[in-house]
Coordinates of C-alpha atoms in Angstrom, one line a residue:
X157 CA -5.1 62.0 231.5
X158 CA -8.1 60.7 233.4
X159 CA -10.5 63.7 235.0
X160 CA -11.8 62.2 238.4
X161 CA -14.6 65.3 237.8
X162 CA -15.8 63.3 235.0
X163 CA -16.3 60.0 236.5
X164 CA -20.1 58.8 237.0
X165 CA -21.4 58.2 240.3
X166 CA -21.6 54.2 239.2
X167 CA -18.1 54.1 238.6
X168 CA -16.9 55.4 241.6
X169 CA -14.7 52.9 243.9
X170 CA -14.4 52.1 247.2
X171 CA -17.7 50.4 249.7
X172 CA -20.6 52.9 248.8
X173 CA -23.1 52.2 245.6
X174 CA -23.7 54.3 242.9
X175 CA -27.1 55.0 244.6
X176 CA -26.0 55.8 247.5
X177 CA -27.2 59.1 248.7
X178 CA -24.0 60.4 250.4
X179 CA -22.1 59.5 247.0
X180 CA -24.9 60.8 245.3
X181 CA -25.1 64.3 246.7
X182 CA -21.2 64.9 246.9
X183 CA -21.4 63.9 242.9
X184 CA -24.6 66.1 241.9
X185 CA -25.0 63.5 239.5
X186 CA -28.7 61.2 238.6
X187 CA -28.9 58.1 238.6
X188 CA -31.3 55.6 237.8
X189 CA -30.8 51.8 238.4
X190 CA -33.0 49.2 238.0
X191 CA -33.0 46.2 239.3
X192 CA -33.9 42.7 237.3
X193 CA -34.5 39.0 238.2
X194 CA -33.4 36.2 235.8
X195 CA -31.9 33.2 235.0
X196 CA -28.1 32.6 234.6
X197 CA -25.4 30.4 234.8
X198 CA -27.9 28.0 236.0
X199 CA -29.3 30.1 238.8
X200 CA -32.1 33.1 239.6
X201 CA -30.0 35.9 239.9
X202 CA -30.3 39.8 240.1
X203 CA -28.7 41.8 237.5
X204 CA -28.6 45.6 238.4
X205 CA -28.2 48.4 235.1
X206 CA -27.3 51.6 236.2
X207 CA -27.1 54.7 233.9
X208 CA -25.6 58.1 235.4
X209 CA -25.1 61.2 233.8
X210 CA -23.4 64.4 234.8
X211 CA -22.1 67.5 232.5
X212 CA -19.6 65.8 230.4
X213 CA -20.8 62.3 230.1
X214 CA -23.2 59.3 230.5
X215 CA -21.9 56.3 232.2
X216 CA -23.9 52.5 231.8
X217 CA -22.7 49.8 234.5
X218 CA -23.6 46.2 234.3
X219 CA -23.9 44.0 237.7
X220 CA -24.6 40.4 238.1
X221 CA -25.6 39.0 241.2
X222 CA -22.5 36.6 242.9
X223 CA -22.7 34.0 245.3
X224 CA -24.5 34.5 248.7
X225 CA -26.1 37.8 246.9
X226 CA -22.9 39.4 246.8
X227 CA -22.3 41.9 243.3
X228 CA -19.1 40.0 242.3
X229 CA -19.3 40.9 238.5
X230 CA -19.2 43.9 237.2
X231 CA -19.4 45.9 233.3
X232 CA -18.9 49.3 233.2
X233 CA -19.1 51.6 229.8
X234 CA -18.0 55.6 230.2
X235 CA -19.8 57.4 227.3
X236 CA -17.6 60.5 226.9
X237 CA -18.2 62.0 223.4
X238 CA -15.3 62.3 222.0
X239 CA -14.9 58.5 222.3
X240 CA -17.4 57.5 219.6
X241 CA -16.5 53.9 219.4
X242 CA -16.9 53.7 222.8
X243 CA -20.5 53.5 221.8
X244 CA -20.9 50.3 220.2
X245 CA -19.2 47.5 221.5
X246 CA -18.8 44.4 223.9
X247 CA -17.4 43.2 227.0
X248 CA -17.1 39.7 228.4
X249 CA -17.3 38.8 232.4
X250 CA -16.9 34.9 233.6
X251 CA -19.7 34.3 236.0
X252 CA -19.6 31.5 238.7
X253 CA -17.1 29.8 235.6
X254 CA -19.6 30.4 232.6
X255 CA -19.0 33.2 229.7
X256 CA -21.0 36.2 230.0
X257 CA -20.8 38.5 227.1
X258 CA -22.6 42.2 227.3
X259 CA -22.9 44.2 223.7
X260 CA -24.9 47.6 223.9
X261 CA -25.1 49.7 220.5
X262 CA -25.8 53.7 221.8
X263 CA -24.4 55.4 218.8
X264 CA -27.6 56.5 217.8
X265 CA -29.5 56.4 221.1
X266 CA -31.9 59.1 221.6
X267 CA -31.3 61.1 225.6
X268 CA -33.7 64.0 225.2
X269 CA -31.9 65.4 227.8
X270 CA -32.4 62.5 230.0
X271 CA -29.7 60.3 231.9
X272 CA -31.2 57.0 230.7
X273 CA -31.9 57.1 226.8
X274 CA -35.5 56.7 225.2
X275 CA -34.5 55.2 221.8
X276 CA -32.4 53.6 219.3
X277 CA -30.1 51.7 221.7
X278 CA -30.0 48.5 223.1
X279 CA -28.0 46.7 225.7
X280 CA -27.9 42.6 226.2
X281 CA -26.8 40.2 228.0
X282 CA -26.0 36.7 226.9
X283 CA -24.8 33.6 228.3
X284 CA -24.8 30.0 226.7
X285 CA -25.8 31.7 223.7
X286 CA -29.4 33.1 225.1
X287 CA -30.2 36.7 225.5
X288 CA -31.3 36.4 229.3
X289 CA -31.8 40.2 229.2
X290 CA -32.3 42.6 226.6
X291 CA -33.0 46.6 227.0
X292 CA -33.7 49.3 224.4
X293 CA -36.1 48.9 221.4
X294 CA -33.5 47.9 218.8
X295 CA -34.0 44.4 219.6
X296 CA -33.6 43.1 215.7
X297 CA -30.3 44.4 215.9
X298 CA -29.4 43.1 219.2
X299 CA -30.0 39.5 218.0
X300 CA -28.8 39.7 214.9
X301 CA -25.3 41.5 217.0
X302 CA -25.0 38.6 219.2
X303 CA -26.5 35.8 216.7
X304 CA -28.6 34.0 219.7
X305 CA -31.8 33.3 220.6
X306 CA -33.9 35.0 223.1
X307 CA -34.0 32.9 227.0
X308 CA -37.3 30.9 227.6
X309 CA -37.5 32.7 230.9
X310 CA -39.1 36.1 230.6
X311 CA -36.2 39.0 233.1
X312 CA -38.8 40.2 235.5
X313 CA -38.6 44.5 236.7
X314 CA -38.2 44.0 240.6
X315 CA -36.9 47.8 241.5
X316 CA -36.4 50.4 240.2
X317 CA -34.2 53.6 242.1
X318 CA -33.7 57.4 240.6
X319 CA -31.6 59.8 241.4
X320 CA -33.2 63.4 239.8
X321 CA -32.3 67.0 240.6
X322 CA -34.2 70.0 240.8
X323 CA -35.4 73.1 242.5
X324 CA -38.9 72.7 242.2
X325 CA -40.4 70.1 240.4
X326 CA -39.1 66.5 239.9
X327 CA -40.3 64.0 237.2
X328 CA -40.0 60.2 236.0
X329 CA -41.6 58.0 234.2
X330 CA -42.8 54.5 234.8
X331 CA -44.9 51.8 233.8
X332 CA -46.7 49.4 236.6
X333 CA -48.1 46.9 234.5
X334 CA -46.2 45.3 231.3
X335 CA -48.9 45.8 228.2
X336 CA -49.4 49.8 230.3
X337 CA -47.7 52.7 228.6
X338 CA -45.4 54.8 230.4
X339 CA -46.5 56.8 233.0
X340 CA -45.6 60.4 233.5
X341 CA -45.2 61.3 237.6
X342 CA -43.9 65.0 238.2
X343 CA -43.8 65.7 242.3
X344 CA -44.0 69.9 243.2
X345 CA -43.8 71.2 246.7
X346 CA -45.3 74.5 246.7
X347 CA -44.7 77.2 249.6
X348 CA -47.8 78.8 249.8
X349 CA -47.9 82.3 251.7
X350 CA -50.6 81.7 254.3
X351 CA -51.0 84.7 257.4
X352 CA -52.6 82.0 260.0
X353 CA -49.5 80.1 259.5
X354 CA -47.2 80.3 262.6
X355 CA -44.5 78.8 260.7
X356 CA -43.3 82.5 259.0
X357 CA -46.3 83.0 256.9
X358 CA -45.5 79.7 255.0
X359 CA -47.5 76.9 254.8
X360 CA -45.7 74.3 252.0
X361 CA -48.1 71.7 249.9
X362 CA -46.8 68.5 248.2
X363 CA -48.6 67.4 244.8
X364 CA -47.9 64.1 243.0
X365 CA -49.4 64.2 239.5
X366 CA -49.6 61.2 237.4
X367 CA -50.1 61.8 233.4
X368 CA -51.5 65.2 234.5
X369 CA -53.7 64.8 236.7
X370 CA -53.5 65.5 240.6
X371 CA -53.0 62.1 242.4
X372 CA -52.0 63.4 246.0
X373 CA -52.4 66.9 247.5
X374 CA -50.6 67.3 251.1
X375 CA -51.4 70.3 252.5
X376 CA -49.8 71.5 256.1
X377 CA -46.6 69.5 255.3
X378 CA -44.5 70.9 258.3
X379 CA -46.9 68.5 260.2
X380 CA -47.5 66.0 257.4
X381 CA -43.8 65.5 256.1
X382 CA -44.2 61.7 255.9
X383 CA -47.2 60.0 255.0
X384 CA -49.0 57.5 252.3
X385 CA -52.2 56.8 250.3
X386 CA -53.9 54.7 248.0
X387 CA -54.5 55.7 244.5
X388 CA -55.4 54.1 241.0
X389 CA -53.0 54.7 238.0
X390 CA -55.3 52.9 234.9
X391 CA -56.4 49.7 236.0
X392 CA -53.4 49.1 239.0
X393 CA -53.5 50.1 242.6
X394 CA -50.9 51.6 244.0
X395 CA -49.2 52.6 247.5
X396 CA -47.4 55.8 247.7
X397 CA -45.0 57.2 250.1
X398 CA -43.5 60.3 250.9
X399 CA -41.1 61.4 253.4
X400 CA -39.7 65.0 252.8
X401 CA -38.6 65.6 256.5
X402 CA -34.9 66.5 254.9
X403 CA -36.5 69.1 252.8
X404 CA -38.1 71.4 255.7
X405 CA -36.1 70.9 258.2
X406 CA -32.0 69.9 256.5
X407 CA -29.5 71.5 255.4
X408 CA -27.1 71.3 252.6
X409 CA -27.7 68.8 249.9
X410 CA -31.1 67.2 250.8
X411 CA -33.7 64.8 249.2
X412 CA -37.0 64.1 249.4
X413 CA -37.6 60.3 249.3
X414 CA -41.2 58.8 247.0
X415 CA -42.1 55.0 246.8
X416 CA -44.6 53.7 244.2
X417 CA -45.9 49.8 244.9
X418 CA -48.0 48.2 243.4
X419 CA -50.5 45.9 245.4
X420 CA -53.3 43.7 245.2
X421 CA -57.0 45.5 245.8
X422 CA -58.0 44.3 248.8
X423 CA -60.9 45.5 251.6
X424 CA -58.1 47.8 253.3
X425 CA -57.1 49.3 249.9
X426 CA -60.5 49.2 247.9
X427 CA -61.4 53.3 248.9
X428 CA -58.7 55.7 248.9
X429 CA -57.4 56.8 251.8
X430 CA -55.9 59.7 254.1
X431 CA -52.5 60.5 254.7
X432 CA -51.7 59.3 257.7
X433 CA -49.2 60.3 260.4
X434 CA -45.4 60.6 260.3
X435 CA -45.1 58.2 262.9
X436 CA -47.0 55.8 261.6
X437 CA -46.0 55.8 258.2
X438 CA -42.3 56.0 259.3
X439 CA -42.3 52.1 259.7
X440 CA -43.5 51.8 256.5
X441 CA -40.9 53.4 254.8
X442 CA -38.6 52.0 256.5
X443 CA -39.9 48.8 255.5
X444 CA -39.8 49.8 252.1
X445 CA -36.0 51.4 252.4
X446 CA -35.0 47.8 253.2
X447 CA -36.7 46.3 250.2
X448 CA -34.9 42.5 249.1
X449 CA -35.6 42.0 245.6
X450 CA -34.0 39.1 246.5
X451 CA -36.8 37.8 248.2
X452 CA -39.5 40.0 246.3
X453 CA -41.6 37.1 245.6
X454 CA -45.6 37.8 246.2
X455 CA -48.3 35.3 245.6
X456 CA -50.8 38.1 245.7
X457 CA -48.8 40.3 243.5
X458 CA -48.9 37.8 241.2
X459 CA -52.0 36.7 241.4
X460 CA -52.9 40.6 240.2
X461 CA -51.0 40.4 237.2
X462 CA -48.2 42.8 239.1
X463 CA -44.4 42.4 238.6
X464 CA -44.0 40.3 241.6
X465 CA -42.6 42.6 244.5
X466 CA -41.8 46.2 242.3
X467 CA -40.9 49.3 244.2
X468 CA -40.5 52.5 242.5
X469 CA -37.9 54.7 244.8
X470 CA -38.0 58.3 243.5
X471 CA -35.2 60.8 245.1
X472 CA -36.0 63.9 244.7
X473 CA -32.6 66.4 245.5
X474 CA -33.7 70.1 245.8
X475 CA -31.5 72.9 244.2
X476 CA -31.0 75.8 245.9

């Protein structure tokens, strides 16, 4: 008997995405999907990996970009654990006319608790017998699975969404720049007691750390709920956003939404600056929210040695 409880947010039917936050919040479930460009079946298409997790299993789905940008093909793999062979395997999906064969090996793959795993796995994606896309560090084994030979076009990170839960403090990690390590970002809101305050005696503050260190301190967030700033993570500039409107002022399942983009150092970016308002940074985000990697493309990016157009979107659900 199938349990509907047990179903990850990305296989859920019907119009709404795996990320989206209404499923997301009536699922209580995190998700993280990233977002790739590369070449197949003869065209520059998207391809979209989602992992979720919730008590009882993971879930890993597969989605290749259709004509017109539509999602036409999809792979999905449920990771329950009493279905160990579940765990190794293959799938094949016709594309546009052309074979596409996916093959993941997670028997062995290493979750640390996480909902997208941090070792010994590895999922690919061929098609005309090259690997256009290949995730996980087992890659000897991947090519020696699928017995083909790696694409001449290097898959390029466009996006990147998660999905965490917490009650206090939410964390991910991320790299910004390909030969960069992994970067550890936590996000706390603290309600500090504070008698002047004439919001109740609290007065909330927002800190984004980065490996440790304090990046961004918002204090007075009741009046500075959305904002952004500047700041350097190793040698890359970077452009954060917060808006956490939902978490003062909702009700019910809320999140607090975070964007990380990279940009090119210019004159307007070189110092670090204040937060500004929440009026003025609500365009902003809203600009962000509508991010195309479709159209992602950035000389300028580029031009910095940046993956061309990346957004880091961090959704941060509080637990009551």
């Amino acid at each position: 008997m199938h349990d509907s409880i047990a179903i990850p947010a990305c296989f859920s039917s019907g119009e709404r995405q795996a990320d989206d936050p209404a499923t997301v919040a009536r699922s209580g479930q995190s998700v993280f999907m990233s977002v790739y460009r590369t070449k197949l079946a003869g065209e520059c298409r998207l391809i979209t990996v989602t992992w979720c997790k919730n008590l009882l299993l993971h879930g890993l789905s597969v989605a290749v970009e259709g004509p017109d940008g539509d999602e036409h093909y999809r792979c999905k793999v449920e990771l329950k654990p009493w279905y160990f062979w579940r765990k190794q395997g293959s799938k094949h999906i016709t594309v546009d006319g052309r074979a596409v064969d996916i093959f993941w090996d997670l028997k062995a793959a290493k979750f640390n608790g996480e909902t997208e795993p941090r070792s010994d796995y590895y999922v690919a994606i061929v098609c005309e017998e090259e690997v256009v896309l290949l995730l996980g560090d087992l890659k000897k084994d991947a090519f020696r699975k699928t017995g083909c030979r790696p694409s001449l076009i290097e898959p390029t990170l466009v996006s990147r969404k998660e999905h965490v839960f917490g009650k206090k403090k939410f964390s991910t990690r991320v790299k910004f720049q390909e030969k960069e390590p992994l970067h550890d970002i936590s996000v706390e809101c603290n309600n500090n007691i504070n008698c002047d305050s004439n919001l109740g005696g609290f007065d909330p503050e927002l800190e984004i750390r980065v490996d440790g260190k304090r990046a961004v301190h918002v204090r007075h967030l009741h009046w500075k709920f959305r904002g952004n700033e500047f700041i350097n993570i190793s040698k890359t500039r970077v452009e954060v956003y917060w808006d956490v409107h939902d978490w003062l002022f909702g009700s019910g399942p809320r999140h607090g939404l975070f964007i990380f983009k990279p940009v090119a150092v210019t004159s307007s970016s070189a110092s670090k600056s204040t937060p500004s308002s929440p009026e003025s940074s609500s365009a902003k985000l809203a600009e962000f929210c509508s991010h195309d990697p479709s159209s992602a493309e950035n000389d300028d990016d580029n031009a910095a040695g940046l993956s061309s157009g990346f957004c880091l979107f961090l959704y941060a659900w509080k637990v009551e």
